[in-house]
mmCIF file of C-alpha atoms in Angstrom:
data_model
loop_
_atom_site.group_PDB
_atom_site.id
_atom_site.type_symbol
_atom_site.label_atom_id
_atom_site.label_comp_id
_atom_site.label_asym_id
_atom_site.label_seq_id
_atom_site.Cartn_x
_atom_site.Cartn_y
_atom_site.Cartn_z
ATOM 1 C CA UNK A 1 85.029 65.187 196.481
ATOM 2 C CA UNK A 2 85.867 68.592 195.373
ATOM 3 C CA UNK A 3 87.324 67.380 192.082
ATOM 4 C CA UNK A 4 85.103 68.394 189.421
ATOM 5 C CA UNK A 5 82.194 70.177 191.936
ATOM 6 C CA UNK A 6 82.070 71.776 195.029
ATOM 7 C CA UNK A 7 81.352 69.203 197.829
ATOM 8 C CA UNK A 8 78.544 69.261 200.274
ATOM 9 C CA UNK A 9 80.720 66.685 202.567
ATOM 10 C CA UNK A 10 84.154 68.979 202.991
ATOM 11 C CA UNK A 11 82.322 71.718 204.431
ATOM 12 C CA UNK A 12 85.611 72.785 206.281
ATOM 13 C CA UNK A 13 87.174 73.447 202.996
ATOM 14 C CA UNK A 14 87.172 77.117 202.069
ATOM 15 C CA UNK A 15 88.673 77.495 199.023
ATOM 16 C CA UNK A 16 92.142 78.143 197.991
ATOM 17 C CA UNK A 17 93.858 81.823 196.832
ATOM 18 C CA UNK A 18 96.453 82.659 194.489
ATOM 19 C CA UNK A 19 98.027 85.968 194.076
ATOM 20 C CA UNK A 20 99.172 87.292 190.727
ATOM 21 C CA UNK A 21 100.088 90.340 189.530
ATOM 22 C CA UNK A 22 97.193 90.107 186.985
ATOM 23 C CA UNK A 23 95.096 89.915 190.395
ATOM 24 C CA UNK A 24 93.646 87.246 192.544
ATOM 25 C CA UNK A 25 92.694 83.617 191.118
ATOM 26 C CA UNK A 26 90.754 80.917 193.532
ATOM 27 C CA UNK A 27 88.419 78.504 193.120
ATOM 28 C CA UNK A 28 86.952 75.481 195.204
ATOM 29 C CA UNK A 29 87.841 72.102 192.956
ATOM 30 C CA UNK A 30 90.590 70.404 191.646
ATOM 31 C CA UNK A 31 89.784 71.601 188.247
ATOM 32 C CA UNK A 32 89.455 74.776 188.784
ATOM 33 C CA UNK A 33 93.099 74.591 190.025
ATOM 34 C CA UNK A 34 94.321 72.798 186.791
ATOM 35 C CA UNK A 35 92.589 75.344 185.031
ATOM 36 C CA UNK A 36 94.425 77.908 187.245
ATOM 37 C CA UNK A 37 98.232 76.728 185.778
ATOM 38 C CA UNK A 38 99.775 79.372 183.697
ATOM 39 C CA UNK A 39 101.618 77.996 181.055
ATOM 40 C CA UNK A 40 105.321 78.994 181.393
ATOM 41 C CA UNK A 41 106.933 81.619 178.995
ATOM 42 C CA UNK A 42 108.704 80.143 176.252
ATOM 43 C CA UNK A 43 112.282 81.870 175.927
ATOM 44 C CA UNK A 44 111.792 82.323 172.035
ATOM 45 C CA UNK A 45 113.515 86.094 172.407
ATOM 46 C CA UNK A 46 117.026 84.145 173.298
ATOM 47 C CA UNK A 47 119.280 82.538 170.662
ATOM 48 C CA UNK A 48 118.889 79.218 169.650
ATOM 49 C CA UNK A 49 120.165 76.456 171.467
ATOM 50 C CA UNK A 50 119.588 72.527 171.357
ATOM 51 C CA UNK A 51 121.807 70.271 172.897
ATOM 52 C CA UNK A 52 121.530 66.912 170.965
ATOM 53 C CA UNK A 53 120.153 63.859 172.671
ATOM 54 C CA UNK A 54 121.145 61.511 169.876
ATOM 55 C CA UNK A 55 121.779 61.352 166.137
ATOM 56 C CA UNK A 56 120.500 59.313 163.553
ATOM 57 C CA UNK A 57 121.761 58.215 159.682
ATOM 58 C CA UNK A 58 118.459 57.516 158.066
ATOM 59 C CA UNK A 59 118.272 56.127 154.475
ATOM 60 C CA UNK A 60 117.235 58.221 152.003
ATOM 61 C CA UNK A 61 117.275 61.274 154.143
ATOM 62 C CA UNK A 62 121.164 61.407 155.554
ATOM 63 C CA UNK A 63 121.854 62.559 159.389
ATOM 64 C CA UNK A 64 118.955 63.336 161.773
ATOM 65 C CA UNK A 65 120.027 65.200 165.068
ATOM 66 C CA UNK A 66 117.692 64.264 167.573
ATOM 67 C CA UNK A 67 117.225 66.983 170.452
ATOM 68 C CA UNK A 68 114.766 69.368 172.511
ATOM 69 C CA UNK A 69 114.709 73.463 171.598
ATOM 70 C CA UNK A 70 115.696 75.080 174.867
ATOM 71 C CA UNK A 71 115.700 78.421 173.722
ATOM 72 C CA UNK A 72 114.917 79.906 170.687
ATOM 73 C CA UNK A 73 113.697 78.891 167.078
ATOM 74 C CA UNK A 74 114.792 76.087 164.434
ATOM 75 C CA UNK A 75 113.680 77.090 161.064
ATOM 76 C CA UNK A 76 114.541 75.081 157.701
ATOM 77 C CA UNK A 77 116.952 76.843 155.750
ATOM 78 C CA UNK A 78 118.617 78.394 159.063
ATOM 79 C CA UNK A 79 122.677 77.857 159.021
ATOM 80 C CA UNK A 80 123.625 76.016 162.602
ATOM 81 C CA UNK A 81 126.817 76.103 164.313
ATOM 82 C CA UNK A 82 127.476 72.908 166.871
ATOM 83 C CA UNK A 83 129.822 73.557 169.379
ATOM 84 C CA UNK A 84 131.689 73.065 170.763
ATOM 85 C CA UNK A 85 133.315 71.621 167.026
ATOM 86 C CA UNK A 86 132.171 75.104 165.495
ATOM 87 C CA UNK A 87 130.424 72.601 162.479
ATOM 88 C CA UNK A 88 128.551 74.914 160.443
ATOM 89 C CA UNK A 89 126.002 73.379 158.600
ATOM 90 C CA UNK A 90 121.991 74.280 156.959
ATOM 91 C CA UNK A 91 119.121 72.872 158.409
ATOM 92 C CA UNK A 92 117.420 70.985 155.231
ATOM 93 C CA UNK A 93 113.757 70.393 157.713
ATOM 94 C CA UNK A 94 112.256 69.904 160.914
ATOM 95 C CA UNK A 95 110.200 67.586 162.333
ATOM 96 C CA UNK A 96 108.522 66.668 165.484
ATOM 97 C CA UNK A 97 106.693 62.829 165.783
ATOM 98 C CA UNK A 98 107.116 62.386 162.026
ATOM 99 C CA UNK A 99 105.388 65.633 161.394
ATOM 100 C CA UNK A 100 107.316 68.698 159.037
ATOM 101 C CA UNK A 101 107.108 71.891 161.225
ATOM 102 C CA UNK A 102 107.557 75.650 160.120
ATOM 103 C CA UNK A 103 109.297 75.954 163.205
ATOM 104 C CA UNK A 104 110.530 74.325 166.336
ATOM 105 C CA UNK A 105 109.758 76.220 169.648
ATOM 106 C CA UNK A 106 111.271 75.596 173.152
ATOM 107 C CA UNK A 107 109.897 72.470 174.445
ATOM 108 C CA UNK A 108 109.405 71.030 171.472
ATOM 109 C CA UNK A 109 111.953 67.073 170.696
ATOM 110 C CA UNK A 110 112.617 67.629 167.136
ATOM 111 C CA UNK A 111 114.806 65.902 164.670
ATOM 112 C CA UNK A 112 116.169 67.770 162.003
ATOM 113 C CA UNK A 113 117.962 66.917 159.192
ATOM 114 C CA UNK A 114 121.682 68.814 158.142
ATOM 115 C CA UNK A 115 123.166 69.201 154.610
ATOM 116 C CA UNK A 116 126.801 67.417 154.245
ATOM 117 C CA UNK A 117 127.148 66.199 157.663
ATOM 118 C CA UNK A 118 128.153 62.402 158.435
ATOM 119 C CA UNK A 119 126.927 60.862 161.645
ATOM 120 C CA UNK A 120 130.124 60.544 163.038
ATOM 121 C CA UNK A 121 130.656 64.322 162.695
ATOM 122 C CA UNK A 122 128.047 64.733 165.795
ATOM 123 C CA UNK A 123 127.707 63.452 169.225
ATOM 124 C CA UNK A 124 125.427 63.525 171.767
ATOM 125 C CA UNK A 125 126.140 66.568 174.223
ATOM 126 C CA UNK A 126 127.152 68.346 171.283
ATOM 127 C CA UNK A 127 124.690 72.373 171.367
ATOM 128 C CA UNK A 128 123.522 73.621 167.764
ATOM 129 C CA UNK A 129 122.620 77.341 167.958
ATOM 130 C CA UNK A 130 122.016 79.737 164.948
ATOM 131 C CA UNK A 131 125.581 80.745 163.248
ATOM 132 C CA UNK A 132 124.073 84.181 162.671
ATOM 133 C CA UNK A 133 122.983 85.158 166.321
ATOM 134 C CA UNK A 134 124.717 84.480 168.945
ATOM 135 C CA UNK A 135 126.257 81.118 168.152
ATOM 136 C CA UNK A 136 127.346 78.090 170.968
ATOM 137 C CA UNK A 137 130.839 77.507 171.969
ATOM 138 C CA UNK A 138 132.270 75.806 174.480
ATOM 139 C CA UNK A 139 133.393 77.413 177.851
ATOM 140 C CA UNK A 140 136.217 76.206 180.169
ATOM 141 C CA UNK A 141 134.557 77.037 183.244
ATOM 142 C CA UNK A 142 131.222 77.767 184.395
ATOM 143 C CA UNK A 143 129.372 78.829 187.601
ATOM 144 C CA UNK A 144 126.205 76.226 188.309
ATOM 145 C CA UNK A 145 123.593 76.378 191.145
ATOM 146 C CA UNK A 146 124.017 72.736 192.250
ATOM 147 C CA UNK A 147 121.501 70.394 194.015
ATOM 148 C CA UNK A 148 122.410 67.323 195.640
ATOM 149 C CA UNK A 149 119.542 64.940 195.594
ATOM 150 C CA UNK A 150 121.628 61.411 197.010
ATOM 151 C CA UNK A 151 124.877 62.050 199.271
ATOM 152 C CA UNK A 152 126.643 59.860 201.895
ATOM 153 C CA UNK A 153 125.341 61.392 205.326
ATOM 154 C CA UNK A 154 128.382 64.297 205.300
ATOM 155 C CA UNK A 155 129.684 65.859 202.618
ATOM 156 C CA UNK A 156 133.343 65.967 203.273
ATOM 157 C CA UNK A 157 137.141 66.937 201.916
ATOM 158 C CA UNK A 158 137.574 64.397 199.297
ATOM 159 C CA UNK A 159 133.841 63.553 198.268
ATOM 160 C CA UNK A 160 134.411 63.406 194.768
ATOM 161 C CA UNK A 161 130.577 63.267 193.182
ATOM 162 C CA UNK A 162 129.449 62.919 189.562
ATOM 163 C CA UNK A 163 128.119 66.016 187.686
ATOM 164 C CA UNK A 164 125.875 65.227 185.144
ATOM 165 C CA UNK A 165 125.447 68.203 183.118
ATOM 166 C CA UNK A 166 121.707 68.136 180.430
ATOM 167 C CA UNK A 167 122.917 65.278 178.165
#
């Protein structure tokens, strides 16, 4: 009930209101909800940055890194910089399920393949950005908005817990 249609049998249901500063939304069904979503902004306006999730020597080709587009675009024939090794290398093409893109948008798990760069030259962990705008590097210290999802009933002096940080 109420999923596709309005339902004669919830007549106690009302409705449900969003607020938006392009003005109100509601609607009655669970599809009218979905249809509701706004898809988020992609952050295309900040530098590039891609922290690898893997790479890949593939025959014929040479070395695939494997990795989703936080921010910014990938483009063939843009020069990366992975830190925090400061690597500079071109980006030869793009692709995304076997497909050649134009471009790789945030969101988008791409593999991409570099000019003169041996596997062993990359790790996973390792952030390409664009050498021209803004490039990565690495940072000795940081300040992080943590949430702990599993702790042992008090967190206490000497609770030492593991910080997984993206890759």
């Amino acid at each position: 009930d109420n999923m596709l249609e309005s339902s004669e049998k919830m007549p106690w249901f009302k409705g449900w209101t969003i607020e938006r500063k392009e003005g109100k939304v509601e609607g009655k069904t669970l599809i009218d909800a979905l249809d509701a979503i706004m898809p988020p902004q992609r952050p295309t306006d900040k530098p590039l940055r891609l922290p690898l999730q893997d790479v890949y020597k593939i025959g014929g080709i040479g070395t695939v890194p494997v990795g989703r587009v936080e921010t910014g675009i990938l483009k063939p024939g843009m020069v990366v910089n992975f830190a925090p090794v400061n690597l500079v290398t071109e980006v030869k093409s793009v692709e995304m399920h076997h497909e050649a893109l134009p471009e790789a948008l945030p969101g988008d798990n791409v593999g991409f393949n570099v000019k003169n760069v041996a596997v062993k030259e990359l790790r996973r962990g390792y952030v390409a950005g664009d050498s021209k705008n803004c490039p990565p590097k690495g940072a000795s210290d940081f300040t992080a908005q943590v949430i702990v999802l599993n702790h042992p009933g008090q967190i206490a002096n000497g609770y030492t817990p593991v910080l997984d940080c993206h890759t």
